[in-house]
Coordinates of C-alpha atoms and ligand atoms in Angstrom, one line a residue:
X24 CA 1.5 71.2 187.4
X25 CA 1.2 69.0 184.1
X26 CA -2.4 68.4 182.3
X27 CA -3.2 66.7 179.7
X28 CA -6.0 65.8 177.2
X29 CA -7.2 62.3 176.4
X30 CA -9.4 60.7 173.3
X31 CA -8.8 58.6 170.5
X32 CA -8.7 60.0 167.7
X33 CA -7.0 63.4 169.6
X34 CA -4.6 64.4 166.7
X35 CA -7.4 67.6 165.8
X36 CA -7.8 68.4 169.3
X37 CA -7.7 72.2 170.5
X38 CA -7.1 71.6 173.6
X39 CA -3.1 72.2 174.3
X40 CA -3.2 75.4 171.9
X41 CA -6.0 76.9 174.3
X42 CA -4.3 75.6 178.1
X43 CA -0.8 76.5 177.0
X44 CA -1.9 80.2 175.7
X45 CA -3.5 80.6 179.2
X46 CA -0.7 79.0 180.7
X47 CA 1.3 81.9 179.2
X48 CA -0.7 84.3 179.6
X49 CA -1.0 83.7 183.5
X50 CA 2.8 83.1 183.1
X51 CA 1.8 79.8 184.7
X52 CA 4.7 77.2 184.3
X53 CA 2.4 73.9 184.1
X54 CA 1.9 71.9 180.9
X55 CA -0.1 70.1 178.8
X56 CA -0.3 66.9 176.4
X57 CA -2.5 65.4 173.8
X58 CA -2.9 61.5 174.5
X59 CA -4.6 59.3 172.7
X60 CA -5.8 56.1 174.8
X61 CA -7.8 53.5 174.1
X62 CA -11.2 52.0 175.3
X63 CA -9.6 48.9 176.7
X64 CA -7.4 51.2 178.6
X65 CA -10.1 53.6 180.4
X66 CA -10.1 50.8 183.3
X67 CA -6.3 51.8 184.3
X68 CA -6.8 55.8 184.3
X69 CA -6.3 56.2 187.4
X70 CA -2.9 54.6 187.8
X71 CA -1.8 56.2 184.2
X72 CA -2.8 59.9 185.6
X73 CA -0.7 59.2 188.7
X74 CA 2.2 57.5 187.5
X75 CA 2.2 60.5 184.6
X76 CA 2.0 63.1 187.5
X77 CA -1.1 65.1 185.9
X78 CA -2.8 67.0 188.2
X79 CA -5.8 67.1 185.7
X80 CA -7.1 65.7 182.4
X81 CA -10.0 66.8 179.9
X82 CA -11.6 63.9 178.6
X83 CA -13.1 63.6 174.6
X84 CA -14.4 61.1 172.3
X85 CA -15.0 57.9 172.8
X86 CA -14.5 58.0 176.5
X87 CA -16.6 61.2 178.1
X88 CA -19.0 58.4 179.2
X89 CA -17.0 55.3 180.0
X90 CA -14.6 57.0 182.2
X91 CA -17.1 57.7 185.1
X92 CA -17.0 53.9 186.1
X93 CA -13.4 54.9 187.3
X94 CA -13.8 58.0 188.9
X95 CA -14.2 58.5 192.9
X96 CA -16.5 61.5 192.9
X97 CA -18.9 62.9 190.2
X98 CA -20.8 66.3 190.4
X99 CA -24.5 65.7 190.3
X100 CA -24.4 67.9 186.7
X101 CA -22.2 65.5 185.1
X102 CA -23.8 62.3 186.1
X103 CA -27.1 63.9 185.3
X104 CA -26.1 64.4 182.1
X105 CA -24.2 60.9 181.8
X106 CA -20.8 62.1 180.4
X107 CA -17.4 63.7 182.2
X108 CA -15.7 66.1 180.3
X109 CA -13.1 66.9 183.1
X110 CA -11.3 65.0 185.5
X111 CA -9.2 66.6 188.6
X112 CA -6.8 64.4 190.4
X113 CA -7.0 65.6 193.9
X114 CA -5.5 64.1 197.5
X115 CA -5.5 60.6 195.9
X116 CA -8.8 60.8 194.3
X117 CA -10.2 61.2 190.3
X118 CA -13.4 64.0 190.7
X119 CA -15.5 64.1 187.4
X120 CA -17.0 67.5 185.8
X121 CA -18.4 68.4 182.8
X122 CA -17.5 71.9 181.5
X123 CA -19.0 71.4 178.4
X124 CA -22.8 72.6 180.2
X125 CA -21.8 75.2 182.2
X126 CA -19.6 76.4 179.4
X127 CA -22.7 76.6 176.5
X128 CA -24.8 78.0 178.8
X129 CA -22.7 81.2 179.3
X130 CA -21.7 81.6 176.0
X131 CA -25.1 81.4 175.0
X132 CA -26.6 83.8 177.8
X133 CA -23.4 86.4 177.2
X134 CA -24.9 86.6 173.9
X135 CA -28.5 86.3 174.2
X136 CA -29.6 87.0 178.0
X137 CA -30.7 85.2 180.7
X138 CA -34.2 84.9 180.3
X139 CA -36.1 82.0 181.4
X140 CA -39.0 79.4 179.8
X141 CA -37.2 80.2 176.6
X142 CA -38.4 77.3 173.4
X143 CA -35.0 75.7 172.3
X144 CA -34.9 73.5 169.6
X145 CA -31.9 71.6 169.3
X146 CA -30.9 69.7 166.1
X147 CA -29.0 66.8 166.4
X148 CA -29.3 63.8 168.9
X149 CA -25.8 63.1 169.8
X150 CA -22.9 64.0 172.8
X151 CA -23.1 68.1 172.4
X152 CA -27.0 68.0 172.1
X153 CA -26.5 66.1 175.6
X154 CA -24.8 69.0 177.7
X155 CA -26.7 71.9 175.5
X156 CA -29.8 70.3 176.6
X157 CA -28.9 69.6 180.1
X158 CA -27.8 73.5 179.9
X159 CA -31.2 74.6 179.3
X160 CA -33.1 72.1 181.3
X161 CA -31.1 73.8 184.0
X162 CA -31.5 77.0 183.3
X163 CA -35.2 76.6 183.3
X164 CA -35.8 76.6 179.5
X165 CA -38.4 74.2 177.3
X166 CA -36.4 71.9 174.8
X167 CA -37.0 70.1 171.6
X168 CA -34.6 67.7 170.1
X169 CA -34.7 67.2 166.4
X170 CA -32.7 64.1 165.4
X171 CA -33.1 62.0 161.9
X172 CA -33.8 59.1 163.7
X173 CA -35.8 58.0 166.8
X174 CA -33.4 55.4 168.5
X175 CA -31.4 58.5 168.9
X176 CA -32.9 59.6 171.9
X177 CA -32.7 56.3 173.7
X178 CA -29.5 57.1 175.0
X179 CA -30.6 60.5 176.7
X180 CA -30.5 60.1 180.8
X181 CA -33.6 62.0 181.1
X182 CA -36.9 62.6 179.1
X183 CA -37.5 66.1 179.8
X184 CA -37.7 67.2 176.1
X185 CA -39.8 66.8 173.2
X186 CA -38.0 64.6 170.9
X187 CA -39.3 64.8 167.0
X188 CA -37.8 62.9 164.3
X189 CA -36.8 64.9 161.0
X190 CA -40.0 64.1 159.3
X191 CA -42.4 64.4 162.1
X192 CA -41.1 68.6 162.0
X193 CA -44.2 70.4 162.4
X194 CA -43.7 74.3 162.8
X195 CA -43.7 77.1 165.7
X196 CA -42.3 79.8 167.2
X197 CA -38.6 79.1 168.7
X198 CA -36.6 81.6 170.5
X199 CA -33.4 79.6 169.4
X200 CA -31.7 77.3 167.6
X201 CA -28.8 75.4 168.0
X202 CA -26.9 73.4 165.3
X203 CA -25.2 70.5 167.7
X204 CA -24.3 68.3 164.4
X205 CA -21.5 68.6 162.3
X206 CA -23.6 69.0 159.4
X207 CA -21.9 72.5 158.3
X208 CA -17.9 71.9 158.7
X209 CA -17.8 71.9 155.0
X210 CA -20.2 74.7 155.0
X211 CA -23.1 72.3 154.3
X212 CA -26.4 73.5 155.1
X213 CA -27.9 71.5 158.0
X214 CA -31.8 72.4 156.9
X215 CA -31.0 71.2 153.7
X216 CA -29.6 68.3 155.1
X217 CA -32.0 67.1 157.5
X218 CA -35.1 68.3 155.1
X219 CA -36.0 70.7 157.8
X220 CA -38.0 73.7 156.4
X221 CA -36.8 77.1 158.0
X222 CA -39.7 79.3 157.7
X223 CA -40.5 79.2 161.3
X224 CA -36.9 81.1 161.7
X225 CA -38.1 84.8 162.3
X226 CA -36.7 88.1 163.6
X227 CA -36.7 87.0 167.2
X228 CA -35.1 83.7 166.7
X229 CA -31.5 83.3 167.8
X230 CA -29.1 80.7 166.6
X231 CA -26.1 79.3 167.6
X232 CA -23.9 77.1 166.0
X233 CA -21.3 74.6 167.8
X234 CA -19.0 74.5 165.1
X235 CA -16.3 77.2 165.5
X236 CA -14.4 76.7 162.0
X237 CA -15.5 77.8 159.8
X238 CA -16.3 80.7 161.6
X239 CA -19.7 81.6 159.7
X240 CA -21.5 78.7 158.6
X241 CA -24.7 78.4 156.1
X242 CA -27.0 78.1 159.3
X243 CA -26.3 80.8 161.5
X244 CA -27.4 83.1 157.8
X245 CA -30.9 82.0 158.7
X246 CA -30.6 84.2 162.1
X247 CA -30.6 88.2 162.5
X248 CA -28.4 87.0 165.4
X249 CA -26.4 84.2 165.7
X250 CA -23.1 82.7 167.3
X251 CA -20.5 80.3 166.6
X252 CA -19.3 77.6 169.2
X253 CA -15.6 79.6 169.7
X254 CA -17.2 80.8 172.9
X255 CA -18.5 77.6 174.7
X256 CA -15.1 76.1 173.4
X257 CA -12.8 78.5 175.6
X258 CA -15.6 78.6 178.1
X259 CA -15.3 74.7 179.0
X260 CA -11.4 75.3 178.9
X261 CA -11.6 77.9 181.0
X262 CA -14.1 76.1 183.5
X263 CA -11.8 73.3 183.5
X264 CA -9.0 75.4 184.5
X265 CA -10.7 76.8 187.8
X266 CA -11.6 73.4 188.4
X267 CA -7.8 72.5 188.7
X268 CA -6.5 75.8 189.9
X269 CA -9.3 77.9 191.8
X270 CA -8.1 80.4 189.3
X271 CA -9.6 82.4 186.4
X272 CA -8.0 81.8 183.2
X273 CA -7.7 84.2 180.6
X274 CA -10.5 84.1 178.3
X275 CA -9.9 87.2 175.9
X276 CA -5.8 86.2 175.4
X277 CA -7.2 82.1 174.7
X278 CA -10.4 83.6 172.3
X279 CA -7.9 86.0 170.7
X280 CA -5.4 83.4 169.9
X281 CA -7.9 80.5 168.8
X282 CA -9.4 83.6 166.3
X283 CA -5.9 84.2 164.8
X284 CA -5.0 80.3 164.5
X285 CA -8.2 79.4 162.8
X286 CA -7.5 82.4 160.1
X287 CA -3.7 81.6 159.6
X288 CA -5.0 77.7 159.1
Ligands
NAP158 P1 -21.9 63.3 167.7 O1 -22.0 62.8 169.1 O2 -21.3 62.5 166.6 O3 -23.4 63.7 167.3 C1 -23.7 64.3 166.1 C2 -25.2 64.3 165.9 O4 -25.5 64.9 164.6 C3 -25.9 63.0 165.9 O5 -27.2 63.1 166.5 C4 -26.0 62.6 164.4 O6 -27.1 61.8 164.1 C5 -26.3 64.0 163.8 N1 -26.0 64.0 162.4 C6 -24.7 63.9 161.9 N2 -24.8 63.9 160.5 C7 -26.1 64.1 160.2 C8 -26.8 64.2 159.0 N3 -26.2 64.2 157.8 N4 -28.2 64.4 159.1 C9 -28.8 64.4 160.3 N5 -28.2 64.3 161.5 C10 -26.8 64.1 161.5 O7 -21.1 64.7 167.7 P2 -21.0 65.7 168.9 O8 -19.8 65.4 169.7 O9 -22.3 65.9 169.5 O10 -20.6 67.1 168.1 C11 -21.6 67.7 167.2 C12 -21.0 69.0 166.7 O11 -20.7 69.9 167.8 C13 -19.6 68.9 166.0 O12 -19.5 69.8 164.9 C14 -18.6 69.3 167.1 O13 -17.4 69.8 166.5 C15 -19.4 70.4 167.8 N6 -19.0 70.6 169.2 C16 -18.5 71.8 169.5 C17 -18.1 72.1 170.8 C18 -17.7 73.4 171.2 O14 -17.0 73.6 172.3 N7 -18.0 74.5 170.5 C19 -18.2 71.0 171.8 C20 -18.7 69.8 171.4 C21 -19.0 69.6 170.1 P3 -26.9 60.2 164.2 O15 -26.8 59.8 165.7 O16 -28.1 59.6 163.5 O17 -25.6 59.8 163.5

């Protein structure tokens, strides 16, 4: 079977490292490509992903939203949330998915439990804070969007959050945090940034990061506990694969691998 990954910009993409290590692993024979494709070509998917003989794509910036106009069946999760992360071509038809909730949510419960009503306060407004707040929503958890400005939240497909510009911030008690900008690639520090104070971080806050490299950043110091974003990376690979297959990829070889590349690199 042959997969592939599309996007535009895709030359940083992870995506082949992680399905071709599980490939191997499984000693799986299928492959898969890196394509970059442009808006104006979203309309034609469907005839590029058959005459390219993918069984399956993953979909990334710009086109995780556009692309459901071309699909012939969505699950509810992924139209709730307005975005398709993964795409399986099956008996003649394109069905949409998106991984990237259902893989947060258990890398963020593996690490921090399943408890319900939990507070989440989410920083940043854009296509991750999307699926991490649909994650929670789901799950049954209370959730606050910070974002440094209000048209921001225009583009969410539900209001059930609390949405507070930076400078409206007034403090509480949160049992996490999650960093869902970039603000912290360059090991910037994302309260700094956004003028946020952190004194209402306290023992029993968790955080979690999205960014996976660098593998610490300056926000998740603030927590006793915290996580990176390597998890809910191999998680929506992983999620995408059963989607394809019916199969369960191997997340250990895929997490040790992606942990060995980001040190070498
Ligand atoms: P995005 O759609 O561009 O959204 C970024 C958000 O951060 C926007 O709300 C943006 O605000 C805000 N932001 C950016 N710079 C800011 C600043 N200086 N001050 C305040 N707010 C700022 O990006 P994304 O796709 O959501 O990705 C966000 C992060 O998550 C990236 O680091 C990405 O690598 C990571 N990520 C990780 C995974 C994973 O599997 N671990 C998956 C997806 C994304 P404006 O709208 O005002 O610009």
């Amino acid at each position: 079977m042959n997969y592939a990954v599309i996007g535009y910009p895709i030359k940083h993409t992870m995506s082949p490292l992680i399905h071709q290590t599980n490939f191997d692993a499984l000693k799986n024979e299928s492959t898969y490509t890196a394509h970059e494709v442009l808006a104006e070509d979203i309309k034609d998917i469907k005839k590029w992903i058959m005459d390219s003989e993918l069984s399956g794509i993953n979909v990334t910036v710009p086109h995780k939203e556009t692309i459901m106009a071309h699909l012939d069946y969505i699950d509810p999760k992924a139209i709730k949330i307005g975005a398709v992360n993964t795409v399986h071509y099956k008996d003649g038809e394109l069905h949409g998915y998106n991984t990237d909730v259902t893989g947060y949510i258990a890398a963020f419960n593996a690490a921090f439990g399943k408890k319900k009503e939990r507070h989440i306060l989410i920083l940043g407004a854009g296509g991750a804070a999307k699926a991490v707040h649909r994650a929670h929503i789901d799950h049954g958890d209370i959730v606050t969007i910070v974002a440094r400005r209000l048209e921001s939240f225009a583009t969410f497909k539900s209001d059930d959050f609390t949405g507070i510009v930076t400078n409206d911030f007034t403090n509480r008690h949160y049992d996490a945090v999650i960093n869902a900008t970039p603000i912290g690639l360059n090991h910037e520090d994302v309260f700094e940034t956004m003028g946020i104070d952190p004194s209402f971080i306290d023992d029993d806050t968790v955080g979690m990061d999205l960014i996976y490299n660098p593998k610490t950043t300056p926000f998740m110091t603030y927590f006793k506990h915290s996580i990176n974003g390597l998890d809910m990376l191999v998680n929506q690979a992983m999620d995408a694969y059963k989607i394809w297959t019916g199969q369960t990829g191997d997340t250990k070889s895929v997490k040790d691998k992606l942990e060995k590349y980001m040190e070498e690199s």
